[in-house]
Amino acid sequence: MNSNREPIGKLLSQLNRQSQKFLTKELMDYGIGSGGQHTFLKLIVNQPGITQDQMTSELKFDKATTARSVKHLEQSGYVERRTDPKDRRSSLLYPTAKAIEFAPVLQEILNELNRKLASGLTSEEVDTLVMLLQKISKNSAKL
């Protein structure tokens, strides 16, 4: 590897910080905080009845982060818990009407972030970048 290149981890970290800064600013007025809360909300909207454990596993967050995010989304009126009829100790998570109404707004904010990140890239470059980042993501799962 070329020693003059910036480390991949450093670049990914910078991208993540800048993306989070943008999302924090855009989502603040909607009562959605940082820490990936939008990611949890999107998953609950797309998979009503999901459990916290399923979300932790699917999104690769730790249990504490999942619990904090769900609690915040619940307090903000985006998510409701219902007892799992198959396991009384477990809760199923459902989007509220507020969450369903907000979902297209959230998607547009995420689309805008993608447009800004991909600005100046051709469609082919974006496809290549996504493919390479998916490979890196798979590699990171083995760390």
mmCIF file of C-alpha atoms in Angstrom:
data_model
loop_
_atom_site.group_PDB
_atom_site.id
_atom_site.type_symbol
_atom_site.label_atom_id
_atom_site.label_comp_id
_atom_site.label_asym_id
_atom_site.label_seq_id
_atom_site.Cartn_x
_atom_site.Cartn_y
_atom_site.Cartn_z
ATOM 1 C CA MET A 1 0.000 0.000 0.000
ATOM 2 C CA ASN A 2 1.218 3.495 -0.842
ATOM 3 C CA SER A 3 2.514 5.145 2.341
ATOM 4 C CA ASN A 4 1.442 8.601 1.081
ATOM 5 C CA ARG A 5 -2.218 7.603 1.083
ATOM 6 C CA GLU A 6 -4.417 8.649 3.954
ATOM 7 C CA PRO A 7 -5.489 5.678 6.082
ATOM 8 C CA ILE A 8 -8.899 4.250 5.133
ATOM 9 C CA GLY A 9 -10.047 4.292 8.754
ATOM 10 C CA LYS A 10 -9.228 7.997 9.090
ATOM 11 C CA LEU A 11 -11.179 8.875 5.936
ATOM 12 C CA LEU A 12 -14.172 6.790 7.008
ATOM 13 C CA SER A 13 -14.096 8.401 10.444
ATOM 14 C CA GLN A 14 -14.045 11.907 8.917
ATOM 15 C CA LEU A 15 -16.937 11.000 6.606
ATOM 16 C CA ASN A 16 -18.921 9.623 9.527
ATOM 17 C CA ARG A 17 -18.348 12.716 11.682
ATOM 18 C CA GLN A 18 -19.346 15.110 8.891
ATOM 19 C CA SER A 19 -22.418 13.025 8.036
ATOM 20 C CA GLN A 20 -23.480 12.910 11.694
ATOM 21 C CA LYS A 21 -23.016 16.676 11.985
ATOM 22 C CA PHE A 22 -25.293 17.218 8.966
ATOM 23 C CA LEU A 23 -27.925 14.779 10.273
ATOM 24 C CA THR A 24 -27.864 16.218 13.794
ATOM 25 C CA LYS A 25 -28.515 19.695 12.382
ATOM 26 C CA GLU A 26 -31.250 18.524 9.986
ATOM 27 C CA LEU A 27 -33.064 16.273 12.485
ATOM 28 C CA MET A 28 -32.854 18.523 15.565
ATOM 29 C CA ASP A 29 -36.169 20.282 14.841
ATOM 30 C CA TYR A 30 -37.904 16.887 14.689
ATOM 31 C CA GLY A 31 -36.702 15.786 18.142
ATOM 32 C CA ILE A 32 -34.432 13.100 16.759
ATOM 33 C CA GLY A 33 -30.987 13.114 18.307
ATOM 34 C CA SER A 34 -27.630 11.756 17.344
ATOM 35 C CA GLY A 35 -26.328 8.252 17.892
ATOM 36 C CA GLY A 36 -28.068 6.754 14.902
ATOM 37 C CA GLN A 37 -31.630 7.291 16.156
ATOM 38 C CA HIS A 38 -32.768 7.921 12.577
ATOM 39 C CA THR A 39 -31.406 4.490 11.623
ATOM 40 C CA PHE A 40 -33.455 2.787 14.333
ATOM 41 C CA LEU A 41 -36.556 4.771 13.395
ATOM 42 C CA LYS A 42 -36.236 3.861 9.726
ATOM 43 C CA LEU A 43 -35.908 0.178 10.613
ATOM 44 C CA ILE A 44 -38.974 0.262 12.890
ATOM 45 C CA VAL A 45 -41.017 1.998 10.175
ATOM 46 C CA ASN A 46 -39.903 -0.593 7.598
ATOM 47 C CA GLN A 47 -40.247 -3.609 9.940
ATOM 48 C CA PRO A 48 -43.103 -2.937 12.378
ATOM 49 C CA GLY A 49 -43.063 -5.381 15.283
ATOM 50 C CA ILE A 50 -39.284 -5.779 15.365
ATOM 51 C CA THR A 51 -37.619 -6.389 18.741
ATOM 52 C CA GLN A 52 -34.683 -4.465 20.222
ATOM 53 C CA ASP A 53 -32.537 -7.604 20.021
ATOM 54 C CA GLN A 54 -33.327 -7.991 16.319
ATOM 55 C CA MET A 55 -32.423 -4.351 15.719
ATOM 56 C CA THR A 56 -29.154 -4.657 17.662
ATOM 57 C CA SER A 57 -28.218 -7.663 15.558
ATOM 58 C CA GLU A 58 -29.274 -6.203 12.216
ATOM 59 C CA LEU A 59 -27.746 -2.751 12.693
ATOM 60 C CA LYS A 60 -24.580 -3.921 14.486
ATOM 61 C CA PHE A 61 -25.024 -1.483 17.399
ATOM 62 C CA ASP A 62 -24.473 -2.510 20.998
ATOM 63 C CA LYS A 63 -27.500 -3.249 23.211
ATOM 64 C CA ALA A 64 -27.060 -0.087 25.295
ATOM 65 C CA THR A 65 -27.111 2.179 22.229
ATOM 66 C CA THR A 66 -30.201 0.416 20.900
ATOM 67 C CA ALA A 67 -31.974 0.751 24.258
ATOM 68 C CA ARG A 68 -31.102 4.467 24.573
ATOM 69 C CA SER A 69 -32.203 5.230 21.016
ATOM 70 C CA VAL A 70 -35.487 3.350 21.321
ATOM 71 C CA LYS A 71 -36.222 5.036 24.656
ATOM 72 C CA HIS A 72 -35.609 8.472 23.122
ATOM 73 C CA LEU A 73 -37.758 7.672 20.070
ATOM 74 C CA GLU A 74 -40.500 6.426 22.375
ATOM 75 C CA GLN A 75 -40.338 9.595 24.525
ATOM 76 C CA SER A 76 -40.420 11.718 21.353
ATOM 77 C CA GLY A 77 -43.609 9.996 20.213
ATOM 78 C CA TYR A 78 -42.170 8.091 17.235
ATOM 79 C CA VAL A 79 -42.254 4.553 18.628
ATOM 80 C CA GLU A 80 -44.557 2.502 20.792
ATOM 81 C CA ARG A 81 -43.839 -0.756 22.584
ATOM 82 C CA ARG A 82 -46.290 -3.612 22.662
ATOM 83 C CA THR A 83 -45.824 -6.764 24.704
ATOM 84 C CA ASP A 84 -44.877 -9.738 22.540
ATOM 85 C CA PRO A 85 -47.770 -12.208 22.848
ATOM 86 C CA LYS A 86 -45.293 -15.090 22.325
ATOM 87 C CA ASP A 87 -42.889 -13.843 25.025
ATOM 88 C CA ARG A 88 -44.362 -11.593 27.728
ATOM 89 C CA ARG A 89 -40.835 -10.438 28.743
ATOM 90 C CA SER A 90 -40.145 -9.003 25.299
ATOM 91 C CA SER A 91 -41.533 -5.918 23.569
ATOM 92 C CA LEU A 92 -42.327 -5.433 19.915
ATOM 93 C CA LEU A 93 -41.646 -1.978 18.502
ATOM 94 C CA TYR A 94 -44.104 -0.207 16.241
ATOM 95 C CA PRO A 95 -44.013 3.183 14.520
ATOM 96 C CA THR A 96 -46.619 5.711 15.651
ATOM 97 C CA ALA A 97 -48.672 7.823 13.214
ATOM 98 C CA LYS A 98 -46.099 10.588 13.838
ATOM 99 C CA ALA A 99 -43.297 8.267 12.678
ATOM 100 C CA ILE A 100 -45.167 7.149 9.565
ATOM 101 C CA GLU A 101 -45.920 10.769 8.663
ATOM 102 C CA PHE A 102 -42.261 11.726 9.249
ATOM 103 C CA ALA A 103 -40.776 8.797 7.259
ATOM 104 C CA PRO A 104 -40.821 10.567 3.837
ATOM 105 C CA VAL A 105 -39.216 13.664 5.396
ATOM 106 C CA LEU A 106 -36.483 11.511 6.936
ATOM 107 C CA GLN A 107 -35.910 9.763 3.611
ATOM 108 C CA GLU A 108 -35.541 13.118 1.847
ATOM 109 C CA ILE A 109 -32.975 14.264 4.447
ATOM 110 C CA LEU A 110 -31.011 11.024 3.917
ATOM 111 C CA ASN A 111 -31.275 11.450 0.124
ATOM 112 C CA GLU A 112 -29.955 15.012 0.449
ATOM 113 C CA LEU A 113 -26.985 13.752 2.476
ATOM 114 C CA ASN A 114 -26.243 11.178 -0.226
ATOM 115 C CA ARG A 115 -26.508 13.858 -2.946
ATOM 116 C CA LYS A 116 -24.080 16.095 -1.054
ATOM 117 C CA LEU A 117 -21.614 13.255 -0.427
ATOM 118 C CA ALA A 118 -21.718 12.136 -4.075
ATOM 119 C CA SER A 119 -21.511 15.650 -5.505
ATOM 120 C CA GLY A 120 -19.061 15.771 -8.393
ATOM 121 C CA LEU A 121 -19.007 11.994 -8.857
ATOM 122 C CA THR A 122 -20.353 10.257 -11.945
ATOM 123 C CA SER A 123 -23.013 7.592 -11.591
ATOM 124 C CA GLU A 124 -20.365 4.958 -12.361
ATOM 125 C CA GLU A 125 -18.054 6.358 -9.685
ATOM 126 C CA VAL A 126 -20.877 6.229 -7.136
ATOM 127 C CA ASP A 127 -21.591 2.594 -8.069
ATOM 128 C CA THR A 128 -17.888 1.732 -7.722
ATOM 129 C CA LEU A 129 -17.625 3.590 -4.412
ATOM 130 C CA VAL A 130 -20.664 1.791 -2.972
ATOM 131 C CA MET A 131 -19.301 -1.583 -4.102
ATOM 132 C CA LEU A 132 -15.897 -0.858 -2.535
ATOM 133 C CA LEU A 133 -17.442 0.406 0.718
ATOM 134 C CA GLN A 134 -19.570 -2.764 0.910
ATOM 135 C CA LYS A 135 -16.376 -4.818 0.601
ATOM 136 C CA ILE A 136 -14.714 -2.741 3.329
ATOM 137 C CA SER A 137 -17.805 -3.131 5.512
ATOM 138 C CA LYS A 138 -17.596 -6.933 5.161
ATOM 139 C CA ASN A 139 -13.901 -6.768 6.065
ATOM 140 C CA SER A 140 -14.682 -4.681 9.136
ATOM 141 C CA ALA A 141 -17.148 -7.300 10.378
ATOM 142 C CA LYS A 142 -14.176 -9.682 10.670
ATOM 143 C CA LEU A 143 -12.148 -7.319 12.904
#
